[in-house]
PDB file of C-alpha atoms and ligand atoms in Angstrom:
ATOM      1  CA  MET C  30    -164.023 -19.141 212.725  1.00  0.00           C
ATOM      2  CA  THR C  31    -167.531 -19.334 214.811  1.00  0.00           C
ATOM      3  CA  PRO C  32    -169.881 -16.369 212.930  1.00  0.00           C
ATOM      4  CA  GLN C  33    -170.893 -13.218 215.436  1.00  0.00           C
ATOM      5  CA  LEU C  34    -174.581 -12.468 215.677  1.00  0.00           C
ATOM      6  CA  GLU C  35    -175.877 -10.716 218.226  1.00  0.00           C
ATOM      7  CA  ILE C  36    -179.682  -9.597 218.124  1.00  0.00           C
ATOM      8  CA  LEU C  37    -180.919  -6.052 220.492  1.00  0.00           C
ATOM      9  CA  ARG C  38    -184.523  -6.505 220.280  1.00  0.00           C
ATOM     10  CA  SER C  39    -186.535  -2.911 221.863  1.00  0.00           C
ATOM     11  CA  PRO C  40    -189.195  -1.499 221.093  1.00  0.00           C
ATOM     12  CA  ARG C  41    -187.497   1.434 219.103  1.00  0.00           C
ATOM     13  CA  PRO C  42    -184.012  -0.085 217.520  1.00  0.00           C
ATOM     14  CA  ALA C  43    -183.316   2.587 215.519  1.00  0.00           C
ATOM     15  CA  GLU C  44    -182.522   4.645 218.643  1.00  0.00           C
ATOM     16  CA  VAL C  45    -180.295   0.980 220.408  1.00  0.00           C
ATOM     17  CA  ALA C  46    -178.725   0.724 215.835  1.00  0.00           C
ATOM     18  CA  ALA C  47    -177.441   4.131 216.520  1.00  0.00           C
ATOM     19  CA  GLU C  48    -176.093   4.267 220.026  1.00  0.00           C
ATOM     20  CA  ARG C  49    -174.218   1.071 219.002  1.00  0.00           C
ATOM     21  CA  LEU C  50    -173.228   2.856 215.528  1.00  0.00           C
ATOM     22  CA  ALA C  51    -172.241   5.924 217.879  1.00  0.00           C
ATOM     23  CA  ARG C  52    -170.231   3.452 220.030  1.00  0.00           C
ATOM     24  CA  ALA C  53    -168.250   1.968 216.498  1.00  0.00           C
ATOM     25  CA  ILE C  54    -167.743   4.837 215.329  1.00  0.00           C
ATOM     26  CA  ALA C  55    -166.587   6.802 217.989  1.00  0.00           C
ATOM     27  CA  ARG C  56    -163.405   3.173 219.174  1.00  0.00           C
ATOM     28  CA  VAL C  57    -162.520   4.457 215.331  1.00  0.00           C
ATOM     29  CA  ASP C  58    -162.496   7.306 215.340  1.00  0.00           C
ATOM     30  CA  ALA C  59    -160.636   7.877 218.410  1.00  0.00           C
ATOM     31  CA  GLU C  60    -157.925   5.108 217.266  1.00  0.00           C
ATOM     32  CA  ARG C  61    -157.402   7.114 214.444  1.00  0.00           C
ATOM     33  CA  GLY C  62    -159.053  10.537 214.008  1.00  0.00           C
ATOM     34  CA  ALA C  63    -160.769   9.183 211.365  1.00  0.00           C
ATOM     35  CA  CYS C  64    -163.896   7.163 210.645  1.00  0.00           C
ATOM     36  CA  ARG C  65    -164.633   5.049 207.661  1.00  0.00           C
ATOM     37  CA  LEU C  66    -168.545   4.396 207.040  1.00  0.00           C
ATOM     38  CA  ALA C  67    -171.078   2.993 205.237  1.00  0.00           C
ATOM     39  CA  ILE C  68    -175.017   3.630 205.060  1.00  0.00           C
ATOM     40  CA  PRO C  69    -177.921   2.285 202.811  1.00  0.00           C
ATOM     41  CA  GLY C  70    -180.655   4.170 202.283  1.00  0.00           C
ATOM     42  CA  GLY C  71    -184.616   2.945 203.351  1.00  0.00           C
ATOM     43  CA  SER C  72    -186.122   2.700 206.729  1.00  0.00           C
ATOM     44  CA  ALA C  73    -182.581   2.176 208.305  1.00  0.00           C
ATOM     45  CA  LEU C  74    -181.596   5.702 207.158  1.00  0.00           C
ATOM     46  CA  ALA C  75    -183.698   6.436 210.562  1.00  0.00           C
ATOM     47  CA  VAL C  76    -180.345   5.195 212.382  1.00  0.00           C
ATOM     48  CA  LEU C  77    -178.603   7.470 211.388  1.00  0.00           C
ATOM     49  CA  PRO C  78    -180.308  11.461 213.506  1.00  0.00           C
ATOM     50  CA  HIS C  79    -179.989   8.968 216.548  1.00  0.00           C
ATOM     51  CA  VAL C  80    -176.810   8.491 215.909  1.00  0.00           C
ATOM     52  CA  LEU C  81    -175.910  11.959 215.940  1.00  0.00           C
ATOM     53  CA  GLU C  82    -177.166  13.046 218.277  1.00  0.00           C
ATOM     54  CA  ASP C  83    -175.356  10.008 220.538  1.00  0.00           C
ATOM     55  CA  LEU C  84    -171.779  11.100 219.539  1.00  0.00           C
ATOM     56  CA  SER C  85    -169.706  13.903 221.079  1.00  0.00           C
ATOM     57  CA  LYS C  86    -169.145  17.177 218.756  1.00  0.00           C
ATOM     58  CA  GLY C  87    -166.730  17.551 216.710  1.00  0.00           C
ATOM     59  CA  THR C  88    -166.610  13.532 215.612  1.00  0.00           C
ATOM     60  CA  TRP C  89    -169.088  13.412 213.120  1.00  0.00           C
ATOM     61  CA  SER C  90    -166.968  16.225 211.023  1.00  0.00           C
ATOM     62  CA  ARG C  91    -164.529  13.285 211.269  1.00  0.00           C
ATOM     63  CA  VAL C  92    -166.083  10.881 208.864  1.00  0.00           C
ATOM     64  CA  GLN C  93    -165.861   9.141 205.320  1.00  0.00           C
ATOM     65  CA  LEU C  94    -169.341   8.535 204.220  1.00  0.00           C
ATOM     66  CA  THR C  95    -169.929   6.692 201.223  1.00  0.00           C
ATOM     67  CA  TRP C  96    -172.849   4.103 200.396  1.00  0.00           C
ATOM     68  CA  VAL C  97    -173.597   0.111 200.385  1.00  0.00           C
ATOM     69  CA  ASP C  98    -176.094   0.889 197.898  1.00  0.00           C
ATOM     70  CA  GLU C  99    -177.327   3.252 194.890  1.00  0.00           C
ATOM     71  CA  ARG C 100    -180.271   3.299 192.517  1.00  0.00           C
ATOM     72  CA  CYS C 101    -178.770   4.194 189.266  1.00  0.00           C
ATOM     73  CA  VAL C 102    -180.639   7.744 189.972  1.00  0.00           C
ATOM     74  CA  PRO C 103    -179.632  11.655 190.571  1.00  0.00           C
ATOM     75  CA  ALA C 104    -180.072  12.195 194.126  1.00  0.00           C
ATOM     76  CA  SER C 105    -182.881  14.582 193.433  1.00  0.00           C
ATOM     77  CA  ASP C 106    -185.466  11.370 192.676  1.00  0.00           C
ATOM     78  CA  GLU C 107    -187.075   9.743 195.449  1.00  0.00           C
ATOM     79  CA  GLY C 108    -185.238   6.468 194.961  1.00  0.00           C
ATOM     80  CA  SER C 109    -181.646   7.720 195.357  1.00  0.00           C
ATOM     81  CA  ASN C 110    -180.590   6.738 198.656  1.00  0.00           C
ATOM     82  CA  ARG C 111    -178.144   9.419 198.459  1.00  0.00           C
ATOM     83  CA  GLY C 112    -181.031  11.675 197.566  1.00  0.00           C
ATOM     84  CA  GLY C 113    -182.320   9.417 200.658  1.00  0.00           C
ATOM     85  CA  TYR C 114    -179.761  11.344 203.006  1.00  0.00           C
ATOM     86  CA  LEU C 115    -179.326  14.194 202.222  1.00  0.00           C
ATOM     87  CA  ARG C 116    -182.704  14.744 202.560  1.00  0.00           C
ATOM     88  CA  LEU C 117    -182.203  14.378 206.454  1.00  0.00           C
ATOM     89  CA  GLY C 118    -180.796  17.338 206.190  1.00  0.00           C
ATOM     90  CA  LEU C 119    -177.557  16.213 208.755  1.00  0.00           C
ATOM     91  CA  PRO C 120    -173.942  18.652 209.065  1.00  0.00           C
ATOM     92  CA  PRO C 121    -171.747  17.192 206.551  1.00  0.00           C
ATOM     93  CA  PRO C 122    -169.059  14.340 207.105  1.00  0.00           C
ATOM     94  CA  ALA C 123    -165.521  15.110 206.504  1.00  0.00           C
ATOM     95  CA  SER C 124    -166.556  13.660 203.416  1.00  0.00           C
ATOM     96  CA  ALA C 125    -169.063  11.698 200.778  1.00  0.00           C
ATOM     97  CA  LEU C 126    -167.871   9.190 197.743  1.00  0.00           C
ATOM     98  CA  PRO C 127    -170.812   8.595 196.040  1.00  0.00           C
ATOM     99  CA  LEU C 128    -171.525   5.128 193.957  1.00  0.00           C
ATOM    100  CA  TRP C 129    -173.753   6.263 191.636  1.00  0.00           C
ATOM    101  CA  ALA C 130    -172.776  10.212 191.372  1.00  0.00           C
ATOM    102  CA  ASP C 131    -175.019  12.582 189.299  1.00  0.00           C
ATOM    103  CA  ASP C 132    -173.241  12.890 186.435  1.00  0.00           C
ATOM    104  CA  ASP C 133    -172.308   9.104 185.868  1.00  0.00           C
ATOM    105  CA  ASP C 134    -173.957   7.320 182.932  1.00  0.00           C
ATOM    106  CA  ASP C 135    -172.710   4.451 182.569  1.00  0.00           C
ATOM    107  CA  PRO C 136    -171.882   1.505 185.183  1.00  0.00           C
ATOM    108  CA  ALA C 137    -168.435   0.335 184.011  1.00  0.00           C
ATOM    109  CA  ARG C 138    -167.025   3.515 183.731  1.00  0.00           C
ATOM    110  CA  ALA C 139    -168.973   4.054 187.711  1.00  0.00           C
ATOM    111  CA  VAL C 140    -167.736   1.090 188.664  1.00  0.00           C
ATOM    112  CA  ALA C 141    -163.855   2.556 187.579  1.00  0.00           C
ATOM    113  CA  ARG C 142    -164.698   4.900 188.705  1.00  0.00           C
ATOM    114  CA  PHE C 143    -165.809   4.138 192.601  1.00  0.00           C
ATOM    115  CA  GLU C 144    -162.904   1.744 192.458  1.00  0.00           C
ATOM    116  CA  ARG C 145    -160.009   3.475 192.254  1.00  0.00           C
ATOM    117  CA  ALA C 146    -161.696   7.060 195.013  1.00  0.00           C
ATOM    118  CA  PHE C 147    -162.355   3.750 197.130  1.00  0.00           C
ATOM    119  CA  ALA C 148    -159.346   3.008 196.999  1.00  0.00           C
ATOM    120  CA  ARG C 149    -157.719   6.443 197.109  1.00  0.00           C
ATOM    121  CA  GLU C 150    -159.692   7.460 199.522  1.00  0.00           C
ATOM    122  CA  PHE C 151    -160.984   4.748 201.976  1.00  0.00           C
ATOM    123  CA  ALA C 152    -157.907   2.860 201.916  1.00  0.00           C
ATOM    124  CA  GLY C 153    -160.150  -0.180 200.427  1.00  0.00           C
ATOM    125  CA  GLY C 154    -162.491  -0.882 203.507  1.00  0.00           C
ATOM    126  CA  LEU C 155    -164.817   0.533 205.863  1.00  0.00           C
ATOM    127  CA  ASP C 156    -164.552   1.010 208.934  1.00  0.00           C
ATOM    128  CA  VAL C 157    -168.332   0.621 209.673  1.00  0.00           C
ATOM    129  CA  ALA C 158    -171.157  -0.473 208.534  1.00  0.00           C
ATOM    130  CA  LEU C 159    -174.938   0.327 208.112  1.00  0.00           C
ATOM    131  CA  LEU C 160    -177.202  -2.486 206.887  1.00  0.00           C
ATOM    132  CA  GLY C 161    -181.136  -2.483 206.179  1.00  0.00           C
ATOM    133  CA  LEU C 162    -182.500  -6.020 205.461  1.00  0.00           C
ATOM    134  CA  GLY C 163    -184.732  -5.879 202.110  1.00  0.00           C
ATOM    135  CA  GLU C 164    -187.657  -8.785 202.776  1.00  0.00           C
ATOM    136  CA  ASP C 165    -185.979 -10.869 201.060  1.00  0.00           C
ATOM    137  CA  GLY C 166    -183.110 -11.237 202.251  1.00  0.00           C
ATOM    138  CA  HIS C 167    -181.286  -8.766 200.555  1.00  0.00           C
ATOM    139  CA  VAL C 168    -178.748  -6.474 202.115  1.00  0.00           C
ATOM    140  CA  ALA C 169    -177.686  -3.545 200.441  1.00  0.00           C
ATOM    141  CA  SER C 170    -179.077  -4.783 196.405  1.00  0.00           C
ATOM    142  CA  LEU C 171    -176.572  -7.688 197.677  1.00  0.00           C
ATOM    143  CA  PHE C 172    -179.814 -10.845 196.765  1.00  0.00           C
ATOM    144  CA  PRO C 173    -179.848 -14.168 198.062  1.00  0.00           C
ATOM    145  CA  GLY C 174    -178.765 -16.702 195.302  1.00  0.00           C
ATOM    146  CA  HIS C 175    -177.876 -13.150 192.211  1.00  0.00           C
ATOM    147  CA  ALA C 176    -174.083 -13.926 190.464  1.00  0.00           C
ATOM    148  CA  ALA C 177    -173.820 -10.200 192.576  1.00  0.00           C
ATOM    149  CA  LEU C 178    -172.604 -11.988 195.144  1.00  0.00           C
ATOM    150  CA  GLN C 179    -169.808 -13.876 193.041  1.00  0.00           C
ATOM    151  CA  ALA C 180    -168.236 -10.571 192.377  1.00  0.00           C
ATOM    152  CA  THR C 181    -165.076  -9.594 193.857  1.00  0.00           C
ATOM    153  CA  GLY C 182    -164.137  -5.675 192.947  1.00  0.00           C
ATOM    154  CA  ALA C 183    -165.091  -3.492 195.272  1.00  0.00           C
ATOM    155  CA  ALA C 184    -168.846  -2.710 193.503  1.00  0.00           C
ATOM    156  CA  VAL C 185    -170.991  -4.657 191.099  1.00  0.00           C
ATOM    157  CA  PHE C 186    -173.610  -3.102 189.073  1.00  0.00           C
ATOM    158  CA  VAL C 187    -175.905  -5.397 189.037  1.00  0.00           C
ATOM    159  CA  ALA C 188    -178.627  -4.489 186.652  1.00  0.00           C
ATOM    160  CA  ASP C 189    -182.129  -7.130 187.631  1.00  0.00           C
ATOM    161  CA  SER C 190    -182.094  -5.978 190.467  1.00  0.00           C
ATOM    162  CA  PRO C 191    -185.325  -7.944 191.391  1.00  0.00           C
ATOM    163  CA  LYS C 192    -186.264  -4.971 193.550  1.00  0.00           C
ATOM    164  CA  PRO C 193    -187.564  -2.379 191.808  1.00  0.00           C
ATOM    165  CA  PRO C 194    -185.059  -0.159 189.830  1.00  0.00           C
ATOM    166  CA  PRO C 195    -183.249  -2.891 188.686  1.00  0.00           C
ATOM    167  CA  ARG C 196    -180.175  -1.401 188.223  1.00  0.00           C
ATOM    168  CA  ARG C 197    -178.538  -0.462 191.160  1.00  0.00           C
ATOM    169  CA  MET C 198    -174.519  -0.270 192.458  1.00  0.00           C
ATOM    170  CA  SER C 199    -173.457  -1.745 195.001  1.00  0.00           C
ATOM    171  CA  LEU C 200    -170.776  -2.464 197.657  1.00  0.00           C
ATOM    172  CA  THR C 201    -169.071  -6.308 197.447  1.00  0.00           C
ATOM    173  CA  LEU C 202    -169.816  -9.383 199.418  1.00  0.00           C
ATOM    174  CA  PRO C 203    -165.921  -8.891 200.662  1.00  0.00           C
ATOM    175  CA  VAL C 204    -165.804  -4.806 201.319  1.00  0.00           C
ATOM    176  CA  LEU C 205    -169.060  -5.907 203.525  1.00  0.00           C
ATOM    177  CA  GLN C 206    -167.192  -9.499 205.195  1.00  0.00           C
ATOM    178  CA  ALA C 207    -163.755  -7.432 205.650  1.00  0.00           C
ATOM    179  CA  THR C 208    -165.963  -4.389 207.951  1.00  0.00           C
ATOM    180  CA  PRO C 209    -165.158  -4.769 211.851  1.00  0.00           C
ATOM    181  CA  HIS C 210    -168.574  -3.307 212.987  1.00  0.00           C
ATOM    182  CA  ALA C 211    -171.442  -4.263 211.102  1.00  0.00           C
ATOM    183  CA  VAL C 212    -175.318  -2.973 212.411  1.00  0.00           C
ATOM    184  CA  MET C 213    -178.128  -3.775 211.000  1.00  0.00           C
ATOM    185  CA  MET C 214    -181.574  -2.341 212.332  1.00  0.00           C
ATOM    186  CA  ALA C 215    -184.824  -4.836 210.778  1.00  0.00           C
ATOM    187  CA  ALA C 216    -187.702  -2.888 211.417  1.00  0.00           C
ATOM    188  CA  GLY C 217    -191.018  -3.216 211.496  1.00  0.00           C
ATOM    189  CA  THR C 218    -193.380  -7.879 210.520  1.00  0.00           C
ATOM    190  CA  GLY C 219    -193.087  -7.715 207.294  1.00  0.00           C
ATOM    191  CA  LYS C 220    -189.062  -8.089 207.820  1.00  0.00           C
ATOM    192  CA  ARG C 221    -190.291 -10.912 210.108  1.00  0.00           C
ATOM    193  CA  ALA C 222    -189.654 -13.655 207.641  1.00  0.00           C
ATOM    194  CA  ALA C 223    -186.022 -12.391 206.412  1.00  0.00           C
ATOM    195  CA  LEU C 224    -185.287 -12.208 210.186  1.00  0.00           C
ATOM    196  CA  ARG C 225    -185.655 -15.926 210.256  1.00  0.00           C
ATOM    197  CA  ARG C 226    -183.957 -16.736 207.879  1.00  0.00           C
ATOM    198  CA  VAL C 227    -180.568 -14.191 208.800  1.00  0.00           C
ATOM    199  CA  ILE C 228    -180.570 -15.682 212.306  1.00  0.00           C
ATOM    200  CA  GLN C 229    -181.121 -19.162 210.501  1.00  0.00           C
ATOM    201  CA  ARG C 230    -178.103 -18.452 208.536  1.00  0.00           C
ATOM    202  CA  GLU C 231    -179.577 -20.107 205.143  1.00  0.00           C
ATOM    203  CA  ASP C 232    -176.657 -20.811 202.053  1.00  0.00           C
ATOM    204  CA  GLY C 233    -176.659 -17.811 199.930  1.00  0.00           C
ATOM    205  CA  LEU C 234    -178.135 -15.040 201.874  1.00  0.00           C
ATOM    206  CA  PRO C 235    -175.814 -11.869 202.833  1.00  0.00           C
ATOM    207  CA  THR C 236    -175.744 -12.131 205.571  1.00  0.00           C
ATOM    208  CA  THR C 237    -174.984 -15.725 205.987  1.00  0.00           C
ATOM    209  CA  ALA C 238    -171.142 -14.905 204.578  1.00  0.00           C
ATOM    210  CA  LEU C 239    -170.315 -11.543 207.582  1.00  0.00           C
ATOM    211  CA  ALA C 240    -168.704 -13.068 210.325  1.00  0.00           C
ATOM    212  CA  SER C 241    -170.049 -10.296 212.610  1.00  0.00           C
ATOM    213  CA  LEU C 242    -173.415  -8.881 212.358  1.00  0.00           C
ATOM    214  CA  VAL C 243    -175.366  -7.051 214.950  1.00  0.00           C
ATOM    215  CA  ILE C 244    -178.782  -6.933 214.715  1.00  0.00           C
ATOM    216  CA  ALA C 245    -181.009  -4.640 215.762  1.00  0.00           C
ATOM    217  CA  THR C 246    -184.965  -5.404 215.868  1.00  0.00           C
ATOM    218  CA  ASP C 247    -188.314  -4.736 217.244  1.00  0.00           C
ATOM    219  CA  ILE C 248    -189.314  -7.495 215.800  1.00  0.00           C
ATOM    220  CA  ASP C 249    -190.147 -10.592 218.679  1.00  0.00           C
ATOM    221  CA  SER C 250    -188.455 -13.884 218.452  1.00  0.00           C
ATOM    222  CA  GLU C 251    -191.639 -15.935 217.959  1.00  0.00           C
ATOM    223  CA  GLY C 252    -191.270 -18.556 215.104  1.00  0.00           C
ATOM    224  CA  GLU C 253    -187.424 -17.749 215.767  1.00  0.00           C
ATOM    225  CA  SER C 254    -187.142 -22.092 216.782  1.00  0.00           C
ATOM    226  CA  ASP C 255    -187.090 -24.559 215.355  1.00  0.00           C
ATOM    227  CA  GLU C 256    -188.193 -26.529 218.282  1.00  0.00           C
TER     228      GLU C 256
HETATM  229  O1  LIG L 324    -183.550  -1.929 198.176  1.00  0.00           O
HETATM  230  C1  LIG L 324    -183.146  -1.323 199.565  1.00  0.00           C
HETATM  231  O2  LIG L 324    -183.966  -1.882 200.564  1.00  0.00           O
HETATM  232  C2  LIG L 324    -182.971  -2.223 201.008  1.00  0.00           C
HETATM  233  C3  LIG L 324    -184.232  -2.942 202.443  1.00  0.00           C
HETATM  234  O3  LIG L 324    -184.771  -1.061 202.757  1.00  0.00           O
HETATM  235  P1  LIG L 324    -186.624  -0.516 203.185  1.00  0.00           P
HETATM  236  O4  LIG L 324    -186.644   0.001 203.244  1.00  0.00           O
HETATM  237  O5  LIG L 324    -187.113  -2.151 203.034  1.00  0.00           O
HETATM  238  O6  LIG L 324    -185.855  -0.564 204.556  1.00  0.00           O
HETATM  239  C4  LIG L 324    -181.032  -0.881 201.532  1.00  0.00           C
HETATM  240  O7  LIG L 324    -181.554  -1.452 202.340  1.00  0.00           O
HETATM  241  C5  LIG L 324    -181.009  -0.350 200.469  1.00  0.00           C
HETATM  242  O8  LIG L 324    -180.407   0.163 200.987  1.00  0.00           O
HETATM  243  C6  LIG L 324    -182.537   0.087 199.425  1.00  0.00           C
HETATM  244  O9  LIG L 324    -181.839  -0.707 198.228  1.00  0.00           O
END
């Protein structure tokens, strides 16, 4: 199958990403009366308030939320992806399944707890994922060339993330690969080199394994072509 990569260039990438995300959530919600969504931390969280503006009333309350990755810290820690989401102060979704809960202390047990709940509540899959892009090309907490890219369950513990903090949890590549709607926001010139590598589908980059990806970016295409 030919991989689908769609690049949406805009000075307002968060709004453009939100439009695509809201459209995908609404479509799934219309079909199933619910939508399974995973979100990252970091700068891509700026997309979410716009998603709420774009969705019809009531749709968000049927969203089952989880995270594409998490740092092994409590939500009160400023490095927590879940904490970053909670600090946005958005209305509650139908449910929220943390990758790392405040009472988790053992990574192996946290992976097992999450995988049981993900199988039960999410039927082991997602409908829609919002992704960020690290300057080193990482997506979720899947770093280029890292052994976690080979993980086969639903979640993986990363003990040695190259970007701090070192202890993280991530959804695995098979889960992201099976997600029909993946929308990435890559904003700011600091992401230019990583975006170029994503577009070139560089070997070993997590995004290269995705069958379909929409990228909203404010980065121009200068330097992307080798011609
Ligand atoms: O560590 C992480 O980094 C990526 C990118 O974050 P950004 O702030 O540079 O956009 C993020 O997508 C991921 O969820 C996070 O844990």
